[in-house]
Coordinates of C-alpha atoms in Angstrom, one line a residue:
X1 CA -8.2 16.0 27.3
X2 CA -5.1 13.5 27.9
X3 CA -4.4 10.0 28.2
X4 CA -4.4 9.9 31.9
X5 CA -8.0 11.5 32.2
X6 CA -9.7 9.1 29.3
X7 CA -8.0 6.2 31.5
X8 CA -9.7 7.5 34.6
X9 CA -13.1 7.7 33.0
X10 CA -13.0 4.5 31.2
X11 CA -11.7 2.7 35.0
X12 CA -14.8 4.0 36.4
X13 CA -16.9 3.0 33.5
X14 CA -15.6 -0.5 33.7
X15 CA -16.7 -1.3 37.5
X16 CA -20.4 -1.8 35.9
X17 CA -20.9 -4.8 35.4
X18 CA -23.0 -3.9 32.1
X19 CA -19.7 -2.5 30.8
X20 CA -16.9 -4.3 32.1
X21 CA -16.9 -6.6 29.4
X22 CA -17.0 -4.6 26.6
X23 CA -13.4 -3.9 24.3
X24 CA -11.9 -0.7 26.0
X25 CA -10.5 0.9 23.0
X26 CA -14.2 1.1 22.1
X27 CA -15.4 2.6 25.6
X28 CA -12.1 4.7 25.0
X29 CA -13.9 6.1 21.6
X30 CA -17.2 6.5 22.9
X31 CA -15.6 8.7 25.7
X32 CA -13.4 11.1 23.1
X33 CA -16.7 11.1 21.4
X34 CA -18.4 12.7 24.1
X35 CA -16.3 14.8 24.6
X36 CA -15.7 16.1 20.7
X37 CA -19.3 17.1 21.2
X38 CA -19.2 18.2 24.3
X39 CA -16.3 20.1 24.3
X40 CA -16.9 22.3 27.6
X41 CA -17.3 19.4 29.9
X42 CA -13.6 18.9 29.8
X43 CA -13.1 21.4 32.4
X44 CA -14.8 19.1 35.2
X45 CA -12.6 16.4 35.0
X46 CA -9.8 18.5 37.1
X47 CA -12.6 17.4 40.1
X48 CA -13.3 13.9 40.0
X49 CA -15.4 14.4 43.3
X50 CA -17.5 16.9 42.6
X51 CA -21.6 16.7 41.5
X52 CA -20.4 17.9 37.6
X53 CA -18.0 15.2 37.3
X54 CA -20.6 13.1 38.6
X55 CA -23.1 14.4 36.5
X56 CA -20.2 13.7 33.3
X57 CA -19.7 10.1 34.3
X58 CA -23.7 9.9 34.2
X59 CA -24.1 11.4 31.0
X60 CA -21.2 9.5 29.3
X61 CA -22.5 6.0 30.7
X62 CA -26.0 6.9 29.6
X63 CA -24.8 7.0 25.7
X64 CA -22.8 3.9 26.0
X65 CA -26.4 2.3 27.1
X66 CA -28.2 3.6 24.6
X67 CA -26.0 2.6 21.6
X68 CA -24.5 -0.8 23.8
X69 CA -26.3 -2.0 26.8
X70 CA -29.9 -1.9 26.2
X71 CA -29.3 -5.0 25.0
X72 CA -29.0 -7.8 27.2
X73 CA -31.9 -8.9 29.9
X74 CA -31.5 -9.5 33.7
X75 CA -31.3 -13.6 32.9
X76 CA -28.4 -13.6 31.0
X77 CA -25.9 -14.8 34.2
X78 CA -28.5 -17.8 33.5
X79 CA -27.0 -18.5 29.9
X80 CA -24.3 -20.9 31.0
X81 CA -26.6 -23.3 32.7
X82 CA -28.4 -23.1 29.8
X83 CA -25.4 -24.1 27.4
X84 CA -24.0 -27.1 29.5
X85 CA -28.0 -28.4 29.5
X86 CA -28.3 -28.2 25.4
X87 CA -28.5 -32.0 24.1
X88 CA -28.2 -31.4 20.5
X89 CA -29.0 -29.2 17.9
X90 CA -32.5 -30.3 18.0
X91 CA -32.7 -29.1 22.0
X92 CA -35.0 -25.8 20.8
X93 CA -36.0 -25.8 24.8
X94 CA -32.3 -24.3 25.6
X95 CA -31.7 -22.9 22.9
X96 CA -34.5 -20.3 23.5
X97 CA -34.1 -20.2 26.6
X98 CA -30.6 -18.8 25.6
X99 CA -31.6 -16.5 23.2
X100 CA -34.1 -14.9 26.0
X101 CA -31.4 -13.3 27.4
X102 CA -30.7 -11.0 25.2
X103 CA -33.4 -8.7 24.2
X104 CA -33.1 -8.9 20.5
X105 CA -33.2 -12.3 20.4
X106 CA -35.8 -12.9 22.6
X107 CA -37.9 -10.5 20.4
X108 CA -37.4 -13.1 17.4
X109 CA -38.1 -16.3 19.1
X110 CA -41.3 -16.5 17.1
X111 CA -40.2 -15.4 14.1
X112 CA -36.5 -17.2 13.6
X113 CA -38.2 -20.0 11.7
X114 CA -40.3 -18.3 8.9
X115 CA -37.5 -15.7 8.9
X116 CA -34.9 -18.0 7.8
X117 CA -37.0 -19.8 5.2
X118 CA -38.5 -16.5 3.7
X119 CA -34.8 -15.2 3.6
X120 CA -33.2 -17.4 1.8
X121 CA -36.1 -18.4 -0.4
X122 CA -34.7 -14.8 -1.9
X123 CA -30.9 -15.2 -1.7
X124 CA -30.5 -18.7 -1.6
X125 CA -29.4 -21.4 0.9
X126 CA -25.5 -19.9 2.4
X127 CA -22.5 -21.5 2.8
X128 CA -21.0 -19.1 4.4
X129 CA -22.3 -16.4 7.1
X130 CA -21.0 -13.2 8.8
X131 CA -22.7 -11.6 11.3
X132 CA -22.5 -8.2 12.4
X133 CA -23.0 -6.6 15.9
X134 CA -24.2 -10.1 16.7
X135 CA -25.5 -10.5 20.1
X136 CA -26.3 -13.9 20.6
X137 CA -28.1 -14.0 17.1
X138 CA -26.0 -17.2 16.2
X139 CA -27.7 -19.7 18.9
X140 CA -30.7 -19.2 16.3
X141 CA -28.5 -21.3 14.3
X142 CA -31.3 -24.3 14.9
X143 CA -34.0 -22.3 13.4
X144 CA -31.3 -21.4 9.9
X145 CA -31.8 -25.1 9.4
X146 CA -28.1 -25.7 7.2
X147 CA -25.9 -28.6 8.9
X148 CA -22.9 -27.7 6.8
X149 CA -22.3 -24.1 7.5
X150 CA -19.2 -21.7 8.3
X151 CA -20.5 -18.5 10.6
X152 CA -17.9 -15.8 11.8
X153 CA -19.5 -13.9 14.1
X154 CA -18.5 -10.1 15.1
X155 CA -19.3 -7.8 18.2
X156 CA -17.8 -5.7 20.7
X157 CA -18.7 -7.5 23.8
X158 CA -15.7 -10.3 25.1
X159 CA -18.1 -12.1 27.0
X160 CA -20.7 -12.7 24.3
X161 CA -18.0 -13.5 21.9
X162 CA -16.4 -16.1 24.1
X163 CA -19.7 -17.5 25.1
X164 CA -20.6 -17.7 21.2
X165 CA -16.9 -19.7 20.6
X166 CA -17.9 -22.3 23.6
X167 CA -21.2 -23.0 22.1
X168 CA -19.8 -23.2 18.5
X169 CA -17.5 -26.0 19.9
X170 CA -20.1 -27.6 21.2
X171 CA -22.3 -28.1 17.9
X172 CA -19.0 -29.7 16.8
X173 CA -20.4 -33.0 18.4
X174 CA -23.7 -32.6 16.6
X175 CA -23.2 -31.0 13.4
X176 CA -20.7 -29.7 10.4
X177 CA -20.9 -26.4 11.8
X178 CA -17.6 -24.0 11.7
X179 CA -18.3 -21.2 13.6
X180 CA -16.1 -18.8 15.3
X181 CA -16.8 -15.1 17.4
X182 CA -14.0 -12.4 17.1
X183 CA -14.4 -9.0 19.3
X184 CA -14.4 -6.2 16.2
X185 CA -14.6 -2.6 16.2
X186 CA -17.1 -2.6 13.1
X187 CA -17.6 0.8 13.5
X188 CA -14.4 1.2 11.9
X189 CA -14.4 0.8 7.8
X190 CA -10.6 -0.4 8.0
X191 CA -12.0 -3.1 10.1
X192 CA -14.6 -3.8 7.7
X193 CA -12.2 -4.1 4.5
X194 CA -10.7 -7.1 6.2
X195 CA -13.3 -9.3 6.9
X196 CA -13.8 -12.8 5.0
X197 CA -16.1 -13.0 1.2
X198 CA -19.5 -15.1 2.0
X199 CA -22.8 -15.6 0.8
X200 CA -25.1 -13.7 3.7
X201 CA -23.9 -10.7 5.8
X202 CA -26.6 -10.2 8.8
X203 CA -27.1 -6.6 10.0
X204 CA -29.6 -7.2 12.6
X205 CA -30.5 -3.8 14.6
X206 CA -26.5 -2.9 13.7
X207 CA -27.0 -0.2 11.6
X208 CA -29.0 2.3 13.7
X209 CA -26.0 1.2 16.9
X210 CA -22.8 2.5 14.5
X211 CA -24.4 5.4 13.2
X212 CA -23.8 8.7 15.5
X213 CA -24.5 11.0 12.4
X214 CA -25.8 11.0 9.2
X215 CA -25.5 7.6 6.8
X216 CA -22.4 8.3 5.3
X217 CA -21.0 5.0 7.0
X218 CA -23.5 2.9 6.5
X219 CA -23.2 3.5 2.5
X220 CA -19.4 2.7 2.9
X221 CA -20.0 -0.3 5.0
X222 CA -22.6 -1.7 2.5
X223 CA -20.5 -1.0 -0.6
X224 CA -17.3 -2.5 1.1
X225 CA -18.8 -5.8 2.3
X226 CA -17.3 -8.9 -0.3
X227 CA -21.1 -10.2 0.4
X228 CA -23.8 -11.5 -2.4
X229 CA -26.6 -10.6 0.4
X230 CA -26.9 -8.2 2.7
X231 CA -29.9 -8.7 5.9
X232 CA -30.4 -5.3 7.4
X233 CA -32.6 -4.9 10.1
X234 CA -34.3 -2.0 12.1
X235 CA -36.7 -2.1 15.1
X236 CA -40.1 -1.2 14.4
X237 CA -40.5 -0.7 18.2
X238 CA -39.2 2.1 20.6
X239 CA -37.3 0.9 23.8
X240 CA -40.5 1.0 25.8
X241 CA -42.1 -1.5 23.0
X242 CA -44.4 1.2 21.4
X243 CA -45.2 1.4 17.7
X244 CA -42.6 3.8 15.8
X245 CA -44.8 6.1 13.7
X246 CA -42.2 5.8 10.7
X247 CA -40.6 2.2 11.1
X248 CA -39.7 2.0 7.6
X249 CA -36.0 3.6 6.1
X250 CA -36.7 5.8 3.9
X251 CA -32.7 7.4 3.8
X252 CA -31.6 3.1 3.2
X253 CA -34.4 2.4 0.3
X254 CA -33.2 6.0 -1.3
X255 CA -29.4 4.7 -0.8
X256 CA -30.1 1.4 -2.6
X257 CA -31.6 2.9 -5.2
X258 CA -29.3 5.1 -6.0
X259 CA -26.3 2.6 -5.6
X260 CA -28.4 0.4 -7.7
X261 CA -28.7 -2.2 -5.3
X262 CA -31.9 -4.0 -5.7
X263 CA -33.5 -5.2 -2.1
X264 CA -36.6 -7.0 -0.9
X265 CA -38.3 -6.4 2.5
X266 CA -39.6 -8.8 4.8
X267 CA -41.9 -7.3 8.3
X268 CA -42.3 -8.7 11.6
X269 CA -43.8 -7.9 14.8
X270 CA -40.7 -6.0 16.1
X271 CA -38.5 -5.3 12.5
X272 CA -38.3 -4.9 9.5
X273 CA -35.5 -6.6 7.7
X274 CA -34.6 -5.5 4.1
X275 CA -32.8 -8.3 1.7
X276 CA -30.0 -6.4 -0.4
X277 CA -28.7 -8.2 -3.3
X278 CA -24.9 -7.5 -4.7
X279 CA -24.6 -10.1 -6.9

């Protein structure tokens, strides 16, 4: 396939509203993608208006849901009301209110607190944070309970991550927080080699998303991190909210062992979260 068809495809992509504010070059991978496996679609693209074409747009948008917008809930054109309302770093009533519109999140509320403290009772109290694929996972920055903290913050979506730089500029007023969201392909290990050393990286649900076949990157991207810990976390929960029969790893806690990476696991309702030591 060319240039010129890939461009087509991603423009019509890009009228959702769930996709339009996602990084193109990473719609434009996700589309090569498809078609790399599914090499015999190619042909309907020479008739953009007929029910195969259609059926190709359908099936390439449902993958891009799957792996990037299941994510978000219906409230979260609500998120900006909520941001200009937060008082403080102590204003937990917007702050959740925030983090409920995003799915993830809003699975956590209940949890964020002993989280935090059970987490770093094992690595220690950070300094320094990266966060991977993070959603809106950094207006739990409340419920982490350190004043004096730097947190970069990493995802494909343009809105979240220019949403995430607003409200870091507004905990200036209240805190000693240095925060910052870049839009990052982190599905790419080049992209991973550059970013910053620090004490915590958080891999929340962002393992399973970058993963497409086997765990060959995953093993890169945990040996290349210039991390001390490393938070990984995996749904315990289908899409519809059932139970997973196996929501345990057993292909990460065989890869740990094997890179001698000790870890520690911590459950809750909806996740279990396995604390990876490098030091």
């Amino acid at each position: 396939m060319n240039n010129s068809q890939i461009n087509t495809i991603l423009k019509i992509i890009k009228k959702s509203k769930k996709y339009c504010s996602l990084s193109e070059e990473i719609l434009k991978k996700e589309i090569k993608k498809y078609f790399q496996l599914n090499p015999k679609s190619i042909k309907h693209l020479e008739k953009p208006k007929s029910k195969k074409f259609k059926e190709v747009i359908k099936s390439i948008k449902s993958k891009i849901h799957l792996v990037y917008g299941s994510f978000q809930t219906k409230d979260k054109g609500k998120r900006d009301e909520y941001l200009r309302n937060i008082q403080g770093i102590n204003d937990y009533t917007n702050h959740d209110m925030i983090l409920s519109t995003s799915v993830s999140s809003k699975e956590r509320l209940n949890d964020y607190k002993t989280l935090y403290r059970n987490i770093f009772k094992i690595t220690g109290k950070p300094k320094k944070i990266i966060d991977l694929g993070c959603g809106l996972n950094p207006i739990s920055y409340p419920y982490i309970g350190i004043t004096d903290l730097i947190y970069k913050a990493y995802d494909i979506d343009k809105d979240d991550c220019k949403f995430l730089n607003h409200y870091f500029n507004l905990m200036k007023s209240y805190t000693k927080l240095k925060g910052i969201a870049d839009v990052n392909d982190l599905s790419s290990l080049k992209e991973i080699k550059k970013l910053p050393r620090a004490d915590i990286c958080f891999m929340f649900k962002f393992l399973d998303v970058i993963e497409s076949k086997g765990h060959k990157l995953s093993e890169q991207i945990i040996k290349t991190l210039n991390c001390k810990h490393l938070v990984i976390s995996f749904p315990t929960k289908t899409v519809s909210g059932k139970k997973m029969k196996h929501p345990y790893r057993g292909w990460i806690e065989k890869m740990l062992e094997r890179i001698d990476y000790p870890f520690e696991k911590i459950n809750t309702d909806n996740e279990v979260f396995y604390i990876v030591s490098k030091q």
